[in-house]
Short mmCIF file of C-alpha atoms and ligand atoms in Angstrom, two decimals:
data_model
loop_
_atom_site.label_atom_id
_atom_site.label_comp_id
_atom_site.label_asym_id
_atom_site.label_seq_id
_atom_site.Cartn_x
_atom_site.Cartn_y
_atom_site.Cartn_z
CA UNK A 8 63.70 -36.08 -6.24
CA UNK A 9 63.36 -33.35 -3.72
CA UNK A 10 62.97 -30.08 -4.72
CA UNK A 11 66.50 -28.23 -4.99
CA UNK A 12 66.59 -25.61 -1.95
CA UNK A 13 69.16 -22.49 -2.13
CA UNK A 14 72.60 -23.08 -0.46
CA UNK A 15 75.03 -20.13 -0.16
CA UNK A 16 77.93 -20.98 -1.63
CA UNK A 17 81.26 -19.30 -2.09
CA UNK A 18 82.24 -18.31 -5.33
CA UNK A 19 86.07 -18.39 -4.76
CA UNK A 20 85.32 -21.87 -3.68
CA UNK A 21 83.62 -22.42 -7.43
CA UNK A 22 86.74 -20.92 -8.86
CA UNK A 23 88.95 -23.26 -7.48
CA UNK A 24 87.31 -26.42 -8.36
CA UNK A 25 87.43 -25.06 -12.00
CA UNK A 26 90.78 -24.17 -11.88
CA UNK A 27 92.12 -27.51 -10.63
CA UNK A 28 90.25 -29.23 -13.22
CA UNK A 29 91.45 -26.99 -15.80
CA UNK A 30 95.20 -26.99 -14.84
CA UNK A 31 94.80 -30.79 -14.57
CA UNK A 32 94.10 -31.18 -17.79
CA UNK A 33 96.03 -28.13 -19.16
CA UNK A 34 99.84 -29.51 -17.73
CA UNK A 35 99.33 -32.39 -19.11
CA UNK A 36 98.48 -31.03 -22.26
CA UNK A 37 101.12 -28.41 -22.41
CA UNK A 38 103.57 -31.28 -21.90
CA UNK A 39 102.37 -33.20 -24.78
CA UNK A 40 102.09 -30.18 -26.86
CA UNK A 41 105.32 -27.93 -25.87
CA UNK A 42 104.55 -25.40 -28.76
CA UNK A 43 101.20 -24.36 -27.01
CA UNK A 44 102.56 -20.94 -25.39
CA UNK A 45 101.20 -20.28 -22.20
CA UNK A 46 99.25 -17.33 -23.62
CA UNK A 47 96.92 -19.32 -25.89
CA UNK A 48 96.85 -21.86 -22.75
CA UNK A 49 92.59 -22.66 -22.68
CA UNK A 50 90.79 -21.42 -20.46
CA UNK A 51 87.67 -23.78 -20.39
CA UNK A 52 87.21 -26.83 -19.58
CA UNK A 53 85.94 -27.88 -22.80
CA UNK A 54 89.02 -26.43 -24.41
CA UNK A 55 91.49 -27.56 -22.25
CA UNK A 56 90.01 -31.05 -22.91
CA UNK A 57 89.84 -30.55 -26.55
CA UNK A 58 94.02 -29.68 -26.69
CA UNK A 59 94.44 -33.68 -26.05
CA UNK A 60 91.53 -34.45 -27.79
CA UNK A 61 89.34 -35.15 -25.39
CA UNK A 62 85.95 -33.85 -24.29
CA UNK A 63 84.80 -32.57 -20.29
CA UNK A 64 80.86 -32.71 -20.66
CA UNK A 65 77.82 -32.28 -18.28
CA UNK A 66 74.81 -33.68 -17.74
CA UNK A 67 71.93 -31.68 -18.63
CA UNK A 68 68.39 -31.41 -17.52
CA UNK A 69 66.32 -29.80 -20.63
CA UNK A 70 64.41 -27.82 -18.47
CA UNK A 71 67.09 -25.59 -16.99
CA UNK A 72 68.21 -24.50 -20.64
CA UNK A 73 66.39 -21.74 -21.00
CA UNK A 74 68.32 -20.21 -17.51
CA UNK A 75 70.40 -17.88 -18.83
CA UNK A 76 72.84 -18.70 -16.19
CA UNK A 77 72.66 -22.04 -16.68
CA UNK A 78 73.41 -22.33 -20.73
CA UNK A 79 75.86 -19.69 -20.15
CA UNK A 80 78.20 -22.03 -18.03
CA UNK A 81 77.23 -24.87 -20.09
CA UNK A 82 78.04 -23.58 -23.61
CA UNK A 83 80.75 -21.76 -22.15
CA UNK A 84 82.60 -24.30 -20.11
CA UNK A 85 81.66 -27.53 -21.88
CA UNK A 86 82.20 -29.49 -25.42
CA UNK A 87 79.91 -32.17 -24.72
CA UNK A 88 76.96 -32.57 -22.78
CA UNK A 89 74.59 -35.80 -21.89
CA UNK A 90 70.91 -36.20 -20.72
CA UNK A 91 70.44 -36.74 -17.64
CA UNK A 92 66.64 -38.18 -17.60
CA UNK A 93 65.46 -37.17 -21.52
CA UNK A 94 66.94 -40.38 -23.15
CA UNK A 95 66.27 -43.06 -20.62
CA UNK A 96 63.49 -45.85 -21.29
CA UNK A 97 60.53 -43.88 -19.08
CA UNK A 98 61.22 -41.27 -21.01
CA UNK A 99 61.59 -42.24 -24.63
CA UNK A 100 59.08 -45.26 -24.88
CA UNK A 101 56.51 -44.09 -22.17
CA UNK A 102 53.72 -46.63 -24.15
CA UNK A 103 55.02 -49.90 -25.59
CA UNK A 104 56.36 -48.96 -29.36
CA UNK A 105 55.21 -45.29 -29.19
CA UNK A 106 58.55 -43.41 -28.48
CA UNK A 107 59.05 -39.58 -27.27
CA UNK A 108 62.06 -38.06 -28.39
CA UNK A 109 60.96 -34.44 -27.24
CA UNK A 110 63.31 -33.92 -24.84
CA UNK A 111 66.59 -35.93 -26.31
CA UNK A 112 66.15 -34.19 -29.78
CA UNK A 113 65.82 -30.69 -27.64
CA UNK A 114 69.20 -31.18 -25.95
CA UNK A 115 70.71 -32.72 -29.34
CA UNK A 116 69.54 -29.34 -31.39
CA UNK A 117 71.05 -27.00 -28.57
CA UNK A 118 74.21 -29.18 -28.49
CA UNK A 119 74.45 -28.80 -32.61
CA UNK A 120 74.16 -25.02 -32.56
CA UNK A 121 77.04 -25.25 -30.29
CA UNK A 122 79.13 -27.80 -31.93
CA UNK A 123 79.06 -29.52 -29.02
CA UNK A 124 79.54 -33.44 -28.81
CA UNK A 125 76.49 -35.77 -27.37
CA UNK A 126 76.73 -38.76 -25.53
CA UNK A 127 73.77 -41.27 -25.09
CA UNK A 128 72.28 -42.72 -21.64
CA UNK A 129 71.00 -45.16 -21.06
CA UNK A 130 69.26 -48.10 -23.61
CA UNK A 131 68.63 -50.40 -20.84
CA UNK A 132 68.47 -49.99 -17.01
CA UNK A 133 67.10 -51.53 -14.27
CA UNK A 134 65.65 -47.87 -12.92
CA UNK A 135 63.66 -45.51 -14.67
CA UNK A 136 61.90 -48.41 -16.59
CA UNK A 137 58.32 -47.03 -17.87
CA UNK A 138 55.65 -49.10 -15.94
CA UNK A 139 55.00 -51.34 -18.67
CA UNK A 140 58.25 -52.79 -18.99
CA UNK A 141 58.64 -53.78 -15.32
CA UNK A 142 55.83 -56.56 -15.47
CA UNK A 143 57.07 -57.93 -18.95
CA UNK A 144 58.23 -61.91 -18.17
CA UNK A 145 60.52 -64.00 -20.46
CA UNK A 146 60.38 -63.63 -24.34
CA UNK A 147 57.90 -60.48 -23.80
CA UNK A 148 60.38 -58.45 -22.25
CA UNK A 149 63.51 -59.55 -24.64
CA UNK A 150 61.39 -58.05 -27.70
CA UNK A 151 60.68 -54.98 -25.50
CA UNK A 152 64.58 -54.68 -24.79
CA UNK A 153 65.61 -55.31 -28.12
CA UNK A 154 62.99 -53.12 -29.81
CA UNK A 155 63.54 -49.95 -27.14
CA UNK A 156 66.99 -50.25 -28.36
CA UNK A 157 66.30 -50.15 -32.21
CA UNK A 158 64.39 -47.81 -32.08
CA UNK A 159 66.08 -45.50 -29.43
CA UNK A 160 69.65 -46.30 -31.09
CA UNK A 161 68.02 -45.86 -34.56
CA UNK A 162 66.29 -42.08 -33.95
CA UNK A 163 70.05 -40.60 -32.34
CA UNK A 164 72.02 -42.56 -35.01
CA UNK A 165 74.72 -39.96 -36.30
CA UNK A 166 73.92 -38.05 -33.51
CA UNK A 167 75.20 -39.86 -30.44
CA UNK A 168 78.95 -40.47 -30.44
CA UNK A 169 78.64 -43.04 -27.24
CA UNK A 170 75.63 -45.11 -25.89
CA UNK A 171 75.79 -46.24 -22.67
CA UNK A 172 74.10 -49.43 -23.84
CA UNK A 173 74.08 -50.82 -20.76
CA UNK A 174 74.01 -49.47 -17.12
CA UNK A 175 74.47 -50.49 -13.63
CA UNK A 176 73.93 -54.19 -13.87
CA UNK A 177 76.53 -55.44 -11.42
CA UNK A 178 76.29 -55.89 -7.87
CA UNK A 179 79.16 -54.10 -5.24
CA UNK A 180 80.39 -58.00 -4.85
CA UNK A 181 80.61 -58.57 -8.49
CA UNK A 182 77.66 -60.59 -8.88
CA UNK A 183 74.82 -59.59 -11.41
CA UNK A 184 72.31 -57.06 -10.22
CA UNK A 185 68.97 -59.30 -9.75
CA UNK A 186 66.95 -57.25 -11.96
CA UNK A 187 64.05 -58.13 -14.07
CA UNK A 188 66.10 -57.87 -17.10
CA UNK A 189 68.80 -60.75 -14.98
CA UNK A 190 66.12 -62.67 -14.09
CA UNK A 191 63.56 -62.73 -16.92
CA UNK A 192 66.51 -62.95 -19.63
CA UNK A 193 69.27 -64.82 -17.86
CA UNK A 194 72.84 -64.19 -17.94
CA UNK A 195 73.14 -63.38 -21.72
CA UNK A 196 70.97 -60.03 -21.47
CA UNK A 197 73.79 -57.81 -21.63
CA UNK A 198 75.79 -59.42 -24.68
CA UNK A 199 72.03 -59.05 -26.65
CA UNK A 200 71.86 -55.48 -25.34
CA UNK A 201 74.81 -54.46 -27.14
CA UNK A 202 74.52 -56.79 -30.14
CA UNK A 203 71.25 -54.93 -30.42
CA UNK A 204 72.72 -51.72 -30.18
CA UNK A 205 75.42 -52.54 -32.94
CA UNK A 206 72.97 -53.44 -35.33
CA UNK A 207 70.98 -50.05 -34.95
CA UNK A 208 73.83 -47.89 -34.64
CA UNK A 209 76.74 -49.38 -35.83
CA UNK A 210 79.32 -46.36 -35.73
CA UNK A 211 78.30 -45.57 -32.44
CA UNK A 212 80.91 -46.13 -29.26
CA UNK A 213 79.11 -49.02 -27.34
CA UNK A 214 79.71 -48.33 -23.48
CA UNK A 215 78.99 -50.37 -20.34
CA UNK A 216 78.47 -47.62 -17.47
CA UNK A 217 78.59 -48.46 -13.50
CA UNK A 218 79.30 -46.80 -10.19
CA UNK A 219 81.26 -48.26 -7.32
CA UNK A 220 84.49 -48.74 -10.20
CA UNK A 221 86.71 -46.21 -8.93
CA UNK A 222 89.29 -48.81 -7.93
CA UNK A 223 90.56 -52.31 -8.37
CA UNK A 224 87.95 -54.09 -6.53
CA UNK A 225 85.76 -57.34 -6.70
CA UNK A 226 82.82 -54.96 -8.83
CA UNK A 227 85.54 -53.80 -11.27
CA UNK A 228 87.07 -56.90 -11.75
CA UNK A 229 84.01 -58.90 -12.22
CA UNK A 230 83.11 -56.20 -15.18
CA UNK A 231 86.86 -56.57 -16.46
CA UNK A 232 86.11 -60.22 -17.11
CA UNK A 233 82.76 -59.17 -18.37
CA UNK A 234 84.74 -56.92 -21.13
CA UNK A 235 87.70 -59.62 -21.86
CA UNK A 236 85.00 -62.24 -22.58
CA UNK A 237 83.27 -59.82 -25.00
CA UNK A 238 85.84 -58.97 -26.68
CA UNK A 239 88.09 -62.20 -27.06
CA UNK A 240 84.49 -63.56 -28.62
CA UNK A 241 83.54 -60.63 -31.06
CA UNK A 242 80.92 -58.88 -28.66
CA UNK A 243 80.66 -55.38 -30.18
CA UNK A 244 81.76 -53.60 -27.21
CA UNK A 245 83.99 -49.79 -27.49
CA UNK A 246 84.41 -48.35 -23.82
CA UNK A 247 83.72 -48.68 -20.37
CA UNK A 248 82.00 -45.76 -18.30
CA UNK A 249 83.20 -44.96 -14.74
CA UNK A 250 80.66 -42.86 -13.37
CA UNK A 251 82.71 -41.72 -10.54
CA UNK A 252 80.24 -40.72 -8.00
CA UNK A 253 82.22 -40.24 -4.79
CA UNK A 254 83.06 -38.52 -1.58
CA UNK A 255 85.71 -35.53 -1.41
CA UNK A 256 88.29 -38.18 0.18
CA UNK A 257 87.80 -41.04 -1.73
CA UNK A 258 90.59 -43.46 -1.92
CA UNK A 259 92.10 -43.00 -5.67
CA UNK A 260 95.14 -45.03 -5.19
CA UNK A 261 93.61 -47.67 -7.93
CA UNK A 262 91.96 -45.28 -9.93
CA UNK A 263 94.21 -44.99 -12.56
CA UNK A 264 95.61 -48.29 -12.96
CA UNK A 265 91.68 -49.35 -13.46
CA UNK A 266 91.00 -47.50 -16.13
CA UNK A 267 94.72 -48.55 -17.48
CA UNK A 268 93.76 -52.47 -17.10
CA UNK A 269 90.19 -51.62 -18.87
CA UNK A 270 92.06 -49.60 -21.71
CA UNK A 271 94.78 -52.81 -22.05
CA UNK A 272 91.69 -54.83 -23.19
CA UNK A 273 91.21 -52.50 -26.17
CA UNK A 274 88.42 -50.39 -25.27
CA UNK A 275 88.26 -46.48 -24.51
CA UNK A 276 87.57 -46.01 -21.29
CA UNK A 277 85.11 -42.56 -19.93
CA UNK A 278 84.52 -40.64 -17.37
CA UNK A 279 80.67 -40.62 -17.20
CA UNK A 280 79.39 -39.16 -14.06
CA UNK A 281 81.43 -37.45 -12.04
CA UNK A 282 80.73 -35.55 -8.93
CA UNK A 283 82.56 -35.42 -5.80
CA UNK A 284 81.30 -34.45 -1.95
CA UNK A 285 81.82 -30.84 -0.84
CA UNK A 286 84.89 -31.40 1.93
CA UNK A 287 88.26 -30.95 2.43
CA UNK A 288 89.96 -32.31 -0.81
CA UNK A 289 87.57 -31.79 -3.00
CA UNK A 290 89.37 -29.52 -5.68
CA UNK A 291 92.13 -32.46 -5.25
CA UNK A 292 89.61 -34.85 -5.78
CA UNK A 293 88.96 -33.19 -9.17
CA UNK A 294 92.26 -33.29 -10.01
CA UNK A 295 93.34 -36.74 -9.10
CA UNK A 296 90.46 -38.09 -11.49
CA UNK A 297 91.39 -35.51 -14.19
CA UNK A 298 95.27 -36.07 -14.14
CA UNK A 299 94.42 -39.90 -14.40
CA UNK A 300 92.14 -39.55 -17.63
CA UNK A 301 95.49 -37.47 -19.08
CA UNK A 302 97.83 -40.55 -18.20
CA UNK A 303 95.39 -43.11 -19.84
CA UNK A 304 96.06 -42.44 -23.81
CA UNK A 305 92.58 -44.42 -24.41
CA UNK A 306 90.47 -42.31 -21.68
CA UNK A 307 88.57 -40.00 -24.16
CA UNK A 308 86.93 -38.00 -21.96
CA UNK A 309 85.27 -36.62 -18.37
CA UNK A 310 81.56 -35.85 -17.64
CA UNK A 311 80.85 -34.15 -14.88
CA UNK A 312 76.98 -35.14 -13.30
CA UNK A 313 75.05 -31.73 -14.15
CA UNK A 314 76.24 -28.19 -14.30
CA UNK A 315 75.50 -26.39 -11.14
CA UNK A 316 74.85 -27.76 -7.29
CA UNK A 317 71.98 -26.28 -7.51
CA UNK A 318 70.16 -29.02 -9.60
CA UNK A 319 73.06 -31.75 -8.70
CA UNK A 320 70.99 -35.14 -7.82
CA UNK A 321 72.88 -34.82 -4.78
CA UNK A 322 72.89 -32.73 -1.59
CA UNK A 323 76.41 -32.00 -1.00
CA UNK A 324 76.98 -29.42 -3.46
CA UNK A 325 79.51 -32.12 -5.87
CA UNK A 326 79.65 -29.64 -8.33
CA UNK A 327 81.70 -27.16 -10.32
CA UNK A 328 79.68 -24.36 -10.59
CA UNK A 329 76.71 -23.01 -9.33
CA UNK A 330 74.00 -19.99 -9.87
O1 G2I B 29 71.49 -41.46 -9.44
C1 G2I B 29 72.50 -40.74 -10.08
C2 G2I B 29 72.88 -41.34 -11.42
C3 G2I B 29 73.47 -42.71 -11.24
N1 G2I B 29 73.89 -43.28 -12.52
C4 G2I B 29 72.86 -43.30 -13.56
C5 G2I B 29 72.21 -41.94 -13.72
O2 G2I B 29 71.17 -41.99 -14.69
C6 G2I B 29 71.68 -41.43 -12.41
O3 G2I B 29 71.06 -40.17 -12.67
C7 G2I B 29 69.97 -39.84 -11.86
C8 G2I B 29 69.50 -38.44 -12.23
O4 G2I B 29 70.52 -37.54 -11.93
C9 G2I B 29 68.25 -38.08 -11.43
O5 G2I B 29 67.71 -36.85 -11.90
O6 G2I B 29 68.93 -40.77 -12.06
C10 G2I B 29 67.83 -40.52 -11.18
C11 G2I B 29 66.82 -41.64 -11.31
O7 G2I B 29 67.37 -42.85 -10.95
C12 G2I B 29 67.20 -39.17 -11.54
O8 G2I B 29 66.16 -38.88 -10.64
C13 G2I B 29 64.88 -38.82 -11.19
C14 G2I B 29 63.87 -38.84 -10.06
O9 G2I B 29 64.04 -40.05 -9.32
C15 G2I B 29 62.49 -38.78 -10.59
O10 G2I B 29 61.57 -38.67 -9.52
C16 G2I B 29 62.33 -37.59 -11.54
O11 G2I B 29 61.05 -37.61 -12.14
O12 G2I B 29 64.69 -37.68 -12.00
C17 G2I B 29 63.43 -37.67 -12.61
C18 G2I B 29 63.36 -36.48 -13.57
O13 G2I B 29 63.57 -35.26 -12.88
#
């Protein structure tokens, strides 16, 4: 990752992206709710969010806590938050067996002392695999995946409500992603994933999480039949993740009648990752995805991908806030 650079930004800009989230999620809880009087209306996103029942989380890079800036717009804003490196493989089980939970267990205690939800990514991923994983072949690698999940799924048991079990194993054409995990484990790799995940955390939400689902398209549907086969056979399987990394005029015609087709198949469906390209339509952009998490009773909640442009993965300030 390059190193984050200063942009000057305008703060009435900021504003606004907030405020369409907020009133996104606010009108359509006011209309659910019609005692809330407009003068105890939230004001956060967390709290607007929480009036349905819902959550609007960020992803958080442990190292920016201590900006004062930073937690400030995070504990203020937010009533959930995920890590967005600290609980991958590389991370957690840098040697084979020996797991680091330093950074996962720093987020989880700052999340606590805010009563603030946490959501777990990623067990298994093609990227951000430590260096001993990637040359693993056949049964070698299987014990590796199923014993990074025990123990990863073990540690944050009670204090994950969501894994994203699995993430990013599909291909834009719906085909399988020919990673090592594909190709040294075969087609059944995902169903062990999250029968491995079950059996180390078994109250846990059990999520598959992918990009490129914002609409009813060949990558969507091929993971649609990927959730109806798991769950007409008993494959311990709770929601679906929709990352929603996308540009500031994305086409949302589909959006919400995928996440309604994904819900119909009895699992929650989650708004993992969003972030959305600085341009005209952004705010809009915001709201579109927000109002369709309100109209989809089993869509539990939004993430947005990190807290301020500043740090964003991305160069074209995606954001809600920043410094
Ligand atoms: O790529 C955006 C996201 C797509 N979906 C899965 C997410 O897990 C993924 O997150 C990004 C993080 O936002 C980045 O911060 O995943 C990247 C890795 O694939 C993360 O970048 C990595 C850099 O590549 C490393 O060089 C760096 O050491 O972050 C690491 C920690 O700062």
């Amino acid at each position: 990752m390059t190193e984050p650079r200063p942009r000057p930004r305008s703060v009435r800009r900021r504003l606004a992206l907030a405020t369409a989230a907020v009133a996104a999620a606010g009108i359509a809880a006011a209309s659910a709710l019609i005692f809330t009087s407009p003068a105890q209306a939230a004001t956060t996103l967390g709290a607007s969010a929480a009036e349905s029942g819902r959550y609007f989380g960020a992803a958080v890079s442990t190292q920016y806590l201590s900006e004062s800036a930073y937690a400030n717009t995070l504990g203020t804003e937010f009533n959930s938050v995920v890590a967005e490196n600290a609980m991958k493989w590389d991370a957690t089980e840098p040697n084979p067996g020996q797991f680091n939970f330093s950074g996962g267990d720093q987020l989880v205690n700052w999340a606590q002392a805010r009563g603030m939800k946490v959501r777990g990514h990623t067990l298994v991923w093609h990227a951000q695999q430590p260096g001993w994983v990637q040359g693993l072949t056949g049964q070698n690698l299987r014990n590796a995946m199923n014993n990074h999940i025990a123990g990863v799924a073990n540690h944050y048991e009670g204090k994950v409500f969501a894994w994203d079990v699995v993430n990013e194993a599909f291909e834009w054409d719906g085909s399988r992603r020919q990673s090592n995990l594909q190709q040294q484990l075969g087609n059944g790799w995902i169903e062990e994933a999250f029968r491995a995940a079950d059996a180390a955390d078994p109250a846990a939400r059990l999520c598959y999480n992918d990009y490129g689902t914002d609409a009813i398209n060949a990558k969507s549907t091929a993971i649609y039949n990927m959730v109806r086969d798991f769950k007409s056979r008993g494959v311990p399987i709770d929601c679906v993740g929709f990352q929603t990394h996308i540009a500031h005029n994305e086409n949302l015609s589909s959006y919400q009648a995928n996440l309604q087709r994904f819900a119909d198949l009895g699992v929650d469906v989650e708004i993992t990752e969003l972030d959305v390209g600085q341009g005209s339509g952004q705010a809009n952009t915001y709201g579109t995805v927000t109002n369709a998490c309100m109209a989809v009773a089993r869509c539990t909640g939004i993430t947005v991908w990190g807290v301020t442009d500043k740090y964003s993965w991305r160069t074209d300030n995606p954001l809600l806030f920043d410094g």
